[in-house]
CSV table of C-alpha atoms in Angstrom, one decimal:
chain,number,residue,atom,x,y,z
A,15,MET,CA,-14.9,15.0,81.0
A,16,ALA,CA,-13.8,16.1,77.7
A,17,PRO,CA,-16.6,16.0,75.2
A,18,SER,CA,-16.3,13.0,72.8
A,19,VAL,CA,-16.6,13.9,69.0
A,20,LEU,CA,-18.1,11.3,66.9
A,21,ALA,CA,-17.2,11.5,63.0
A,22,ASP,CA,-19.1,9.6,60.5
A,23,VAL,CA,-17.0,8.7,58.0
A,24,SER,CA,-18.5,7.4,55.0
A,25,THR,CA,-16.5,5.5,52.6
A,26,PRO,CA,-18.2,4.8,49.2
A,27,ALA,CA,-18.1,1.2,47.9
A,28,GLU,CA,-15.7,0.2,45.0
A,29,SER,CA,-17.7,-2.2,42.9
A,30,SER,CA,-15.4,-5.4,42.2
A,31,VAL,CA,-16.8,-6.0,38.9
A,32,PRO,CA,-13.8,-4.8,36.4
A,33,ALA,CA,-15.4,-1.5,34.1
A,34,VAL,CA,-14.1,-3.4,31.0
A,35,SER,CA,-15.7,-6.5,29.6
A,36,TRP,CA,-13.4,-8.4,27.4
A,37,ALA,CA,-15.7,-10.9,26.4
A,38,PRO,CA,-17.7,-8.5,24.0
A,39,ILE,CA,-15.0,-6.8,23.1
A,40,ILE,CA,-13.3,-9.9,21.7
A,41,ALA,CA,-16.6,-11.2,19.9
A,42,GLY,CA,-17.0,-7.8,18.3
A,43,ALA,CA,-13.2,-7.5,17.5
A,44,PHE,CA,-13.2,-11.1,15.8
A,45,ALA,CA,-16.6,-10.1,13.8
A,46,ALA,CA,-15.0,-7.1,12.6
A,47,SER,CA,-11.8,-8.8,11.5
A,48,THR,CA,-13.4,-11.6,9.7
A,49,LEU,CA,-15.8,-9.0,7.8
A,50,THR,CA,-12.7,-7.0,7.0
A,51,LEU,CA,-10.9,-9.9,5.4
A,52,ILE,CA,-14.2,-10.7,3.4
A,53,LEU,CA,-14.3,-7.2,2.1
A,54,MET,CA,-10.7,-6.9,1.4
A,55,LEU,CA,-11.2,-10.1,-0.8
A,56,VAL,CA,-14.2,-8.5,-2.6
A,57,GLY,CA,-12.1,-5.2,-3.0
A,58,SER,CA,-9.1,-7.4,-4.6
A,59,GLY,CA,-11.6,-8.9,-7.0
A,60,LEU,CA,-13.0,-5.8,-8.0
A,61,GLY,CA,-9.8,-4.1,-8.6
A,62,LEU,CA,-8.4,-7.0,-10.9
A,63,THR,CA,-11.6,-5.8,-13.0
A,64,LEU,CA,-10.0,-2.4,-13.6
A,65,ILE,CA,-6.6,-4.0,-14.5
A,66,SER,CA,-5.9,-5.5,-18.1
A,67,PRO,CA,-3.0,-7.0,-19.9
A,68,TRP,CA,-4.3,-5.4,-23.2
A,69,SER,CA,-2.7,-1.7,-23.5
A,70,GLY,CA,-5.7,1.1,-23.3
A,71,GLU,CA,-8.3,-1.0,-21.6
A,72,SER,CA,-7.3,-0.6,-18.1
A,73,ALA,CA,-8.3,2.0,-15.7
A,74,SER,CA,-6.3,4.9,-15.3
A,75,ALA,CA,-3.8,5.0,-12.1
A,76,THR,CA,-5.9,8.0,-10.7
A,77,THR,CA,-9.3,6.1,-11.1
A,78,PHE,CA,-7.7,3.2,-9.6
A,79,ALA,CA,-6.2,5.3,-6.8
A,80,VAL,CA,-9.7,6.9,-6.1
A,81,SER,CA,-11.3,3.8,-5.9
A,82,SER,CA,-9.0,1.9,-3.8
A,83,ALA,CA,-9.3,5.0,-1.0
A,84,ILE,CA,-12.9,4.6,-1.4
A,85,TRP,CA,-12.8,0.8,-0.7
A,86,LEU,CA,-10.7,1.4,2.4
A,87,VAL,CA,-13.2,3.8,3.8
A,88,ILE,CA,-16.1,1.5,3.3
A,89,VAL,CA,-14.1,-1.4,4.6
A,90,GLN,CA,-13.5,0.1,8.0
A,91,TRP,CA,-17.1,1.7,8.0
A,92,LEU,CA,-18.7,-2.0,7.7
A,93,SER,CA,-16.2,-3.7,9.7
A,94,SER,CA,-16.2,-1.4,12.6
A,95,GLY,CA,-19.9,-0.6,12.5
A,96,LEU,CA,-20.3,-4.1,12.8
A,97,GLY,CA,-17.9,-5.0,15.5
A,98,GLY,CA,-18.8,-1.7,17.5
A,99,TYR,CA,-22.5,-2.5,17.6
A,100,LEU,CA,-22.1,-6.4,18.7
A,101,THR,CA,-19.7,-5.5,21.4
A,102,GLY,CA,-22.3,-2.9,22.7
A,103,ARG,CA,-25.2,-5.2,22.6
A,104,LEU,CA,-23.5,-8.3,24.2
A,105,ARG,CA,-22.2,-6.6,27.2
A,106,THR,CA,-23.8,-7.4,30.4
A,107,LYS,CA,-26.2,-4.3,31.8
A,108,TRP,CA,-24.3,-2.1,34.5
A,109,VAL,CA,-26.7,-1.2,37.0
A,110,GLY,CA,-26.4,2.0,39.4
A,111,LEU,CA,-24.3,3.9,37.0
A,112,HIS,CA,-25.2,7.1,35.4
A,113,THR,CA,-25.9,7.4,32.2
A,114,ASP,CA,-22.8,9.6,31.0
A,115,GLU,CA,-20.9,6.7,32.7
A,116,THR,CA,-22.6,4.1,30.8
A,117,PHE,CA,-22.3,5.9,27.0
A,118,PHE,CA,-18.5,6.5,28.0
A,119,ARG,CA,-18.2,2.8,28.7
A,120,ASP,CA,-19.8,1.9,25.7
A,121,THR,CA,-17.5,4.2,23.5
A,122,ALA,CA,-14.5,2.9,25.3
A,123,HIS,CA,-15.7,-0.8,24.7
A,124,GLY,CA,-16.2,-0.2,20.7
A,125,PHE,CA,-13.0,1.6,20.3
A,126,LEU,CA,-11.1,-1.5,22.3
A,127,ALA,CA,-12.8,-3.9,20.0
A,128,TRP,CA,-12.0,-1.8,16.8
A,129,ALA,CA,-8.1,-1.8,18.0
A,130,LEU,CA,-8.0,-5.5,18.6
A,131,ALA,CA,-9.5,-6.1,15.3
A,132,THR,CA,-7.3,-3.4,14.0
A,133,MET,CA,-4.3,-5.7,15.2
A,134,LEU,CA,-5.6,-8.9,14.2
A,135,VAL,CA,-5.9,-7.7,10.8
A,136,VAL,CA,-2.2,-6.3,10.8
A,137,PHE,CA,-1.1,-9.7,12.1
A,138,VAL,CA,-2.7,-11.8,9.8
A,139,LEU,CA,-2.1,-9.7,6.4
A,140,GLY,CA,0.7,-7.9,7.5
A,141,SER,CA,3.5,-9.5,5.7
A,142,ALA,CA,0.8,-10.1,2.6
A,143,THR,CA,0.2,-6.4,2.2
A,144,SER,CA,3.5,-5.5,2.7
A,145,ALA,CA,4.5,-7.7,-0.3
A,146,ALA,CA,1.6,-6.9,-2.4
A,147,VAL,CA,2.3,-3.4,-2.1
A,148,GLY,CA,6.2,-3.9,-2.7
A,149,THR,CA,5.3,-5.9,-6.0
A,150,GLY,CA,2.9,-3.1,-7.2
A,151,VAL,CA,5.5,-0.5,-6.7
A,152,LYS,CA,8.0,-2.7,-8.9
A,153,ALA,CA,5.2,-3.4,-11.4
A,154,VAL,CA,4.4,0.3,-11.7
A,155,SER,CA,8.1,1.0,-12.3
A,156,SER,CA,8.8,-1.3,-14.6
A,157,VAL,CA,5.4,-0.8,-16.6
A,158,ALA,CA,6.8,3.2,-16.6
A,159,SER,CA,10.1,2.3,-17.9
A,160,GLY,CA,9.3,0.1,-20.6
A,161,ALA,CA,6.4,2.3,-21.9
A,162,ALA,CA,9.5,5.0,-22.1
A,163,LEU,CA,11.8,2.7,-23.4
A,164,GLY,CA,9.3,1.5,-26.5
A,165,ALA,CA,11.3,-1.4,-28.3
A,166,SER,CA,13.9,-2.1,-26.0
A,167,ALA,CA,11.2,-3.5,-23.6
A,168,GLY,CA,11.4,-6.4,-25.7
A,169,ALA,CA,15.1,-6.7,-24.8
A,170,THR,CA,14.7,-7.9,-21.0
A,171,SER,CA,12.9,-11.1,-22.3
A,172,GLY,CA,16.3,-12.4,-23.2
A,173,PRO,CA,18.5,-14.4,-21.3
A,174,GLU,CA,20.4,-11.4,-20.0
A,175,VAL,CA,17.3,-10.8,-17.7
A,176,GLY,CA,18.8,-11.4,-14.5
A,177,ASP,CA,22.2,-9.7,-15.4
A,178,SER,CA,22.7,-6.2,-13.8
A,179,ASN,CA,24.0,-4.9,-17.3
A,180,GLY,CA,21.0,-5.9,-19.2
A,181,MET,CA,20.0,-2.8,-20.3
A,182,PRO,CA,23.4,-1.3,-21.3
A,183,SER,CA,23.8,-4.7,-23.2
A,184,TYR,CA,20.9,-3.5,-25.2
A,185,PHE,CA,22.4,-0.2,-26.1
A,186,VAL,CA,25.7,-1.9,-26.5
A,187,ASP,CA,23.9,-4.1,-29.6
A,188,THR,CA,22.5,-0.9,-31.0
A,189,LEU,CA,25.9,0.9,-31.0
A,190,PHE,CA,27.4,-2.1,-33.1
A,191,ARG,CA,24.6,-2.9,-35.3
A,192,PRO,CA,26.5,-3.2,-38.7
A,193,THR,CA,25.3,-1.2,-41.8
A,194,ASP,CA,26.2,-4.1,-43.8
A,195,PRO,CA,24.3,-7.2,-42.9
A,196,ALA,CA,27.2,-9.5,-44.5
A,197,ARG,CA,29.3,-8.0,-41.3
A,198,LEU,CA,27.1,-10.2,-39.2
A,199,THR,CA,28.5,-13.4,-40.4
A,200,ALA,CA,32.1,-12.2,-40.8
A,201,PRO,CA,34.7,-13.4,-38.7
A,202,GLY,CA,35.6,-11.3,-35.7
A,203,ALA,CA,32.9,-12.5,-33.3
A,204,GLU,CA,35.5,-12.8,-30.3
A,205,GLY,CA,36.6,-9.0,-30.9
A,206,ASP,CA,32.7,-7.7,-31.2
A,207,GLY,CA,32.4,-9.4,-27.8
A,208,ALA,CA,35.5,-7.8,-26.3
A,209,ALA,CA,34.1,-4.3,-27.5
A,210,ALA,CA,30.8,-4.7,-26.5
A,211,ALA,CA,32.4,-5.6,-23.2
A,212,GLN,CA,34.4,-2.3,-23.1
A,213,ALA,CA,31.6,-0.3,-24.1
A,214,SER,CA,29.2,-1.9,-21.4
A,215,ARG,CA,31.6,-0.9,-18.7
A,216,ILE,CA,31.8,2.6,-20.4
A,217,LEU,CA,28.3,3.0,-20.2
A,218,VAL,CA,27.7,1.9,-16.7
A,219,ALA,CA,30.5,4.0,-15.5
A,220,SER,CA,29.0,7.0,-17.0
A,221,ALA,CA,25.6,6.4,-15.5
A,222,ALA,CA,27.4,6.0,-12.2
A,223,ALA,CA,28.8,9.3,-12.7
A,224,GLY,CA,26.0,11.2,-14.4
A,225,GLU,CA,27.9,11.9,-17.3
A,226,MET,CA,30.1,10.7,-20.0
A,227,SER,CA,33.7,12.3,-20.1
A,228,PRO,CA,34.8,13.5,-23.4
A,229,GLU,CA,37.9,10.7,-23.7
A,230,ASP,CA,35.6,8.3,-23.0
A,231,LYS,CA,32.7,9.3,-25.6
A,232,THR,CA,35.8,9.8,-28.2
A,233,TYR,CA,37.0,6.3,-27.9
A,234,LEU,CA,33.8,4.8,-27.7
A,235,ALA,CA,33.0,6.6,-31.1
A,236,GLN,CA,36.4,5.0,-32.7
A,237,LEU,CA,35.4,1.6,-30.9
A,238,VAL,CA,32.2,1.6,-32.9
A,239,ALA,CA,33.5,3.0,-35.9
A,240,ALA,CA,36.1,0.2,-35.7
A,241,ARG,CA,33.6,-2.3,-35.4
A,242,THR,CA,30.7,-1.1,-37.8
A,243,GLY,CA,32.6,0.2,-40.9
A,244,LEU,CA,30.8,3.7,-40.1
A,245,SER,CA,32.7,6.8,-40.3
A,246,GLU,CA,33.9,8.3,-37.0
A,247,ALA,CA,31.8,11.3,-37.4
A,248,ASP,CA,28.6,8.9,-38.1
A,249,ALA,CA,29.8,6.6,-35.4
A,250,THR,CA,29.7,9.8,-32.7
A,251,THR,CA,26.3,10.7,-34.1
A,252,ARG,CA,25.3,7.0,-33.2
A,253,VAL,CA,26.7,7.3,-29.8
A,254,ASP,CA,24.8,10.7,-29.2
A,255,THR,CA,21.7,9.2,-30.1
A,256,VAL,CA,22.2,6.2,-27.8
A,257,LEU,CA,23.3,8.5,-25.0
A,258,ALA,CA,20.2,10.4,-25.5
A,259,ARG,CA,17.9,7.5,-25.3
A,260,ILE,CA,19.8,6.3,-22.1
A,261,GLU,CA,18.9,9.7,-20.5
A,262,GLU,CA,15.3,9.4,-21.7
A,263,ALA,CA,15.4,5.7,-19.9
A,264,LYS,CA,16.6,7.3,-16.6
A,265,VAL,CA,14.2,9.9,-16.4
A,266,ALA,CA,11.4,7.7,-17.3
A,267,ALA,CA,12.5,5.5,-14.3
A,268,GLN,CA,13.1,8.5,-12.2
A,269,LYS,CA,9.3,9.6,-12.7
A,270,ALA,CA,8.0,6.0,-12.4
A,271,ALA,CA,9.5,6.1,-9.2
A,272,ASP,CA,8.5,9.4,-8.2
A,273,ALA,CA,5.0,8.4,-9.1
A,274,ALA,CA,4.9,5.3,-6.9
A,275,ARG,CA,6.5,7.2,-4.0
A,276,LYS,CA,3.2,9.5,-4.2
A,277,ALA,CA,1.0,6.4,-4.9
A,278,ALA,CA,2.5,4.9,-1.5
A,279,ALA,CA,2.7,8.3,0.5
A,280,THR,CA,-1.2,8.9,-0.7
A,281,PHE,CA,-2.2,5.1,0.4
A,282,ALA,CA,-0.6,5.6,3.9
A,283,LEU,CA,-2.5,8.9,4.1
A,284,VAL,CA,-6.0,7.6,3.2
A,285,GLY,CA,-5.0,4.4,5.4
A,286,ALA,CA,-4.5,6.5,8.4
A,287,LEU,CA,-7.5,8.4,7.7
A,288,SER,CA,-10.0,5.4,7.1
A,289,LEU,CA,-8.8,3.9,10.5
A,290,ILE,CA,-9.7,7.3,12.3
A,291,ILE,CA,-12.9,6.4,10.9
A,292,GLY,CA,-13.2,3.1,11.7
A,293,ALA,CA,-12.3,4.1,15.3
A,294,PHE,CA,-15.2,6.7,15.4
A,295,ILE,CA,-18.0,4.5,13.8
A,296,ALA,CA,-16.8,1.6,16.3
A,297,SER,CA,-17.1,3.7,19.3
A,298,ALA,CA,-20.5,5.2,17.8
A,299,ALA,CA,-21.9,1.8,17.0
A,300,ALA,CA,-21.2,0.5,20.5
A,301,ALA,CA,-22.9,3.5,22.0
A,302,LEU,CA,-26.0,2.8,20.1
A,303,GLY,CA,-25.8,-1.0,20.5
A,304,GLY,CA,-25.1,-0.5,24.3
A,305,ARG,CA,-28.1,1.9,24.6
A,306,GLN,CA,-30.6,-0.6,22.5
A,307,ARG,CA,-29.3,-3.4,24.9
A,308,ASP,CA,-30.6,-1.4,27.9
A,309,ASP,CA,-33.6,-0.5,26.1
A,310,GLU,CA,-34.5,-4.1,25.3
A,311,SER,CA,-33.6,-5.6,28.9
A,312,SER,CA,-36.8,-3.6,30.5
A,313,TRP,CA,-39.4,-5.0,27.7
A,314,PRO,CA,-41.8,-5.7,28.3
A,315,PRO,CA,-42.6,-2.5,30.1
A,316,ASN,CA,-44.3,-2.5,33.7
A,317,LYS,CA,-48.4,-1.9,33.1
A,318,LYS,CA,-50.0,0.9,35.3
A,319,ARG,CA,-52.1,-0.5,37.9
A,320,SER,CA,-55.6,0.5,37.8
């Protein structure tokens, strides 16, 4: 009779309780997102104190950018710390787990709370933040262009603000300023309008091409001389002066656009860095909260029997 071999196979029991406790995660995420909204409103108020419509009284762009970056880190630090800590303190005590596993679960719960809070903030403020950033970039470009143009900035407040040819129209007005004030009331206003329209088209075409052809420049000088009473040499000098101012305005607009691009890139990088810091703080705070929760659950300590 063949001996029977009995194999004692023991299988570890799998816990039916899931390792992720969503209730404390959701609670911590809501707390973190709410504090984020509050701090962002506070930051907006502080930021407005740095801006003034009066020339020379606003903070520099560097100061504003550095302050915004520091505030982003502070917002992530405080909100992520609060959300992670609440997540760790509110979860139920895990029984029969190794200390390392408890630490890992707490940090994972803190990270999940931070991720959920970030998604909530993005969902609530995503469109508003995009609109605000876009408006800020346009404002920076407009202010920089206006400062470069100087007195020509006042022309944008006229009836041609919405006209795509508003700025060329200003330079056209410069071209056709008569040397004799009596010409302002002289007949031929309709002819002046036609000449201005032609000059506008010449300037627009030259701006698109990047330079003005000699034929267009000669014709424009002749047109200016015919409508203003200047000699052809003086008209050519006026055309060269206006073209130089147009080029300066173009360079100023390009510098403003480049500054806005750099500011947007810096904001994106600092925002990403603040999010990474927030994730770390939330995980560490959750581990701290979980440890304190486990320590508090054993209170009061058992007294030794005499």
